[in-house]
Amino acid sequence: YGYTVGKSLALALVDRDFAGEGTALSVHVVGEERPARVVAASPYDPLGKAMRQ
């Protein structure tokens, strides 16, 4: 869990067929399947630029 971004985060190696931004995936977390999606940009925004758009 990323407290700074308020979301669960994961880093994974995935096959190219599934690596496109926005691709829906599922991951196993503590024995449960959870939804996930591929993001290209880092969700961390230390300068707050996303809030100023």
JSON list of C-alpha atoms in Angstrom, two decimals:
[
{"chain": "A", "resi": 1, "resn": "TYR", "atom": "CA", "xyz": [0.00, 0.00, 0.00]},
{"chain": "A", "resi": 2, "resn": "GLY", "atom": "CA", "xyz": [1.38, 3.41, -0.96]},
{"chain": "A", "resi": 3, "resn": "TYR", "atom": "CA", "xyz": [0.38, 5.85, 1.78]},
{"chain": "A", "resi": 4, "resn": "THR", "atom": "CA", "xyz": [1.52, 8.82, -0.26]},
{"chain": "A", "resi": 5, "resn": "VAL", "atom": "CA", "xyz": [-0.79, 7.94, -3.18]},
{"chain": "A", "resi": 6, "resn": "GLY", "atom": "CA", "xyz": [-3.51, 6.26, -1.13]},
{"chain": "A", "resi": 7, "resn": "LYS", "atom": "CA", "xyz": [-3.58, 3.14, -3.32]},
{"chain": "A", "resi": 8, "resn": "SER", "atom": "CA", "xyz": [-2.30, -0.39, -3.40]},
{"chain": "A", "resi": 9, "resn": "LEU", "atom": "CA", "xyz": [0.71, -0.64, -5.71]},
{"chain": "A", "resi": 10, "resn": "ALA", "atom": "CA", "xyz": [2.54, -3.53, -7.32]},
{"chain": "A", "resi": 11, "resn": "LEU", "atom": "CA", "xyz": [5.52, -3.92, -9.59]},
{"chain": "A", "resi": 12, "resn": "ALA", "atom": "CA", "xyz": [5.38, -6.88, -11.94]},
{"chain": "A", "resi": 13, "resn": "LEU", "atom": "CA", "xyz": [6.88, -8.35, -15.06]},
{"chain": "A", "resi": 14, "resn": "VAL", "atom": "CA", "xyz": [4.11, -9.18, -17.53]},
{"chain": "A", "resi": 15, "resn": "ASP", "atom": "CA", "xyz": [4.05, -10.54, -21.06]},
{"chain": "A", "resi": 16, "resn": "ARG", "atom": "CA", "xyz": [4.06, -7.87, -23.77]},
{"chain": "A", "resi": 17, "resn": "ASP", "atom": "CA", "xyz": [0.54, -8.87, -24.78]},
{"chain": "A", "resi": 18, "resn": "PHE", "atom": "CA", "xyz": [-0.67, -7.65, -21.38]},
{"chain": "A", "resi": 19, "resn": "ALA", "atom": "CA", "xyz": [1.65, -4.68, -20.85]},
{"chain": "A", "resi": 20, "resn": "GLY", "atom": "CA", "xyz": [-0.37, -1.95, -22.58]},
{"chain": "A", "resi": 21, "resn": "GLU", "atom": "CA", "xyz": [-1.49, 1.00, -20.47]},
{"chain": "A", "resi": 22, "resn": "GLY", "atom": "CA", "xyz": [-4.97, 0.46, -19.08]},
{"chain": "A", "resi": 23, "resn": "THR", "atom": "CA", "xyz": [-4.91, -3.32, -19.53]},
{"chain": "A", "resi": 24, "resn": "ALA", "atom": "CA", "xyz": [-7.03, -5.01, -16.86]},
{"chain": "A", "resi": 25, "resn": "LEU", "atom": "CA", "xyz": [-5.30, -7.80, -14.96]},
{"chain": "A", "resi": 26, "resn": "SER", "atom": "CA", "xyz": [-5.93, -9.80, -11.83]},
{"chain": "A", "resi": 27, "resn": "VAL", "atom": "CA", "xyz": [-3.36, -10.47, -9.12]},
{"chain": "A", "resi": 28, "resn": "HIS", "atom": "CA", "xyz": [-3.32, -12.85, -6.20]},
{"chain": "A", "resi": 29, "resn": "VAL", "atom": "CA", "xyz": [-2.95, -11.13, -2.83]},
{"chain": "A", "resi": 30, "resn": "VAL", "atom": "CA", "xyz": [-2.88, -13.27, 0.31]},
{"chain": "A", "resi": 31, "resn": "GLY", "atom": "CA", "xyz": [-4.78, -16.03, -1.47]},
{"chain": "A", "resi": 32, "resn": "GLU", "atom": "CA", "xyz": [-7.44, -13.74, -2.98]},
{"chain": "A", "resi": 33, "resn": "GLU", "atom": "CA", "xyz": [-7.74, -12.57, -6.57]},
{"chain": "A", "resi": 34, "resn": "ARG", "atom": "CA", "xyz": [-7.83, -8.77, -6.90]},
{"chain": "A", "resi": 35, "resn": "PRO", "atom": "CA", "xyz": [-8.41, -6.53, -9.94]},
{"chain": "A", "resi": 36, "resn": "ALA", "atom": "CA", "xyz": [-5.47, -4.50, -11.24]},
{"chain": "A", "resi": 37, "resn": "ARG", "atom": "CA", "xyz": [-4.63, -2.36, -14.25]},
{"chain": "A", "resi": 38, "resn": "VAL", "atom": "CA", "xyz": [-1.43, -1.39, -16.01]},
{"chain": "A", "resi": 39, "resn": "VAL", "atom": "CA", "xyz": [-0.35, 2.23, -15.62]},
{"chain": "A", "resi": 40, "resn": "ALA", "atom": "CA", "xyz": [2.49, 3.81, -17.59]},
{"chain": "A", "resi": 41, "resn": "ALA", "atom": "CA", "xyz": [3.22, 6.84, -15.43]},
{"chain": "A", "resi": 42, "resn": "SER", "atom": "CA", "xyz": [4.22, 6.75, -11.81]},
{"chain": "A", "resi": 43, "resn": "PRO", "atom": "CA", "xyz": [1.24, 7.43, -9.51]},
{"chain": "A", "resi": 44, "resn": "TYR", "atom": "CA", "xyz": [3.58, 9.38, -7.20]},
{"chain": "A", "resi": 45, "resn": "ASP", "atom": "CA", "xyz": [3.46, 13.14, -7.83]},
{"chain": "A", "resi": 46, "resn": "PRO", "atom": "CA", "xyz": [5.84, 14.79, -5.32]},
{"chain": "A", "resi": 47, "resn": "LEU", "atom": "CA", "xyz": [5.40, 18.28, -6.82]},
{"chain": "A", "resi": 48, "resn": "GLY", "atom": "CA", "xyz": [1.59, 18.10, -6.96]},
{"chain": "A", "resi": 49, "resn": "LYS", "atom": "CA", "xyz": [1.52, 18.85, -10.70]},
{"chain": "A", "resi": 50, "resn": "ALA", "atom": "CA", "xyz": [-1.53, 16.64, -11.29]},
{"chain": "A", "resi": 51, "resn": "MET", "atom": "CA", "xyz": [-3.52, 18.69, -8.79]},
{"chain": "A", "resi": 52, "resn": "ARG", "atom": "CA", "xyz": [-2.68, 21.92, -10.63]},
{"chain": "A", "resi": 53, "resn": "GLN", "atom": "CA", "xyz": [-3.97, 20.84, -14.04]}
]
